[in-house]
């Protein structure tokens, strides 16, 4: 199994151990929790690790292209049973279904599409955002009492609006990296795609719970064989809110303007959100 330093370090932090091919045991420590439970991006990354493990005997060259994650219910701090199973295997692509169970109940499930390398067109038809380099941007710290996960990530805003400022703009831009400065492979990319505050937060003046129900990440390029050992620029926006539900979009860009990943989240908006007067 080909495992990069990013995945290895993440696995150590969640006390992950391999039970058998595609099956792992893990536990999310409290300093990786978000609002009221384990950080969703990290749970998704734990599942993605099992996915990469179950296909390792086929070929380390398989490239994750998309992962769609569903959060079935609240997850606690007990042990996790992570199981991945290949549902379709062909010469060009493989589809893997993964479940994360706690106390016998499914708390997270995902479906990942992986592809085999092949000669073909390679284009990027969108331009990266203009931003000052991370070295010139000030540090922004998430409140650890609300989101302990904030201790795990470095955030340096580089445009857009800040959370809970009552802005008219529902978009944030920030350079991100984990404090352990791990290379951005697919597992780390999934964590960083879920690292910023919910996209609606810049428009609010007080925090509310906005848990993720569904998260889909599309990867551009092969972060498995060529992880990015640098800051990445995240652009996150709220697209819409309706009937107590929100849709957010996130992009991760490299310093040289390469689009690394795109994500969409369906979130539930709880409580009574307060906008600026």
PDB file of C-alpha atoms in Angstrom, residues 24 60 81 118 148 169 262 271:
ATOM      1  CA  UNK A  24      -9.379  -0.130  10.044  1.00  0.00           C
ATOM      2  CA  UNK A  60      -1.036   1.832  -6.190  1.00  0.00           C
ATOM      3  CA  UNK A  81     -14.932   0.480  12.778  1.00  0.00           C
ATOM      4  CA  UNK A 118      -4.092   6.896 -19.199  1.00  0.00           C
ATOM      5  CA  UNK A 148     -11.177  22.461  19.092  1.00  0.00           C
ATOM      6  CA  UNK A 169     -20.408  38.883   1.191  1.00  0.00           C
ATOM      7  CA  UNK A 262     -13.473  21.324  -5.395  1.00  0.00           C
ATOM      8  CA  UNK A 271     -31.195  27.801  15.514  1.00  0.00           C
TER       9      UNK A 271
END
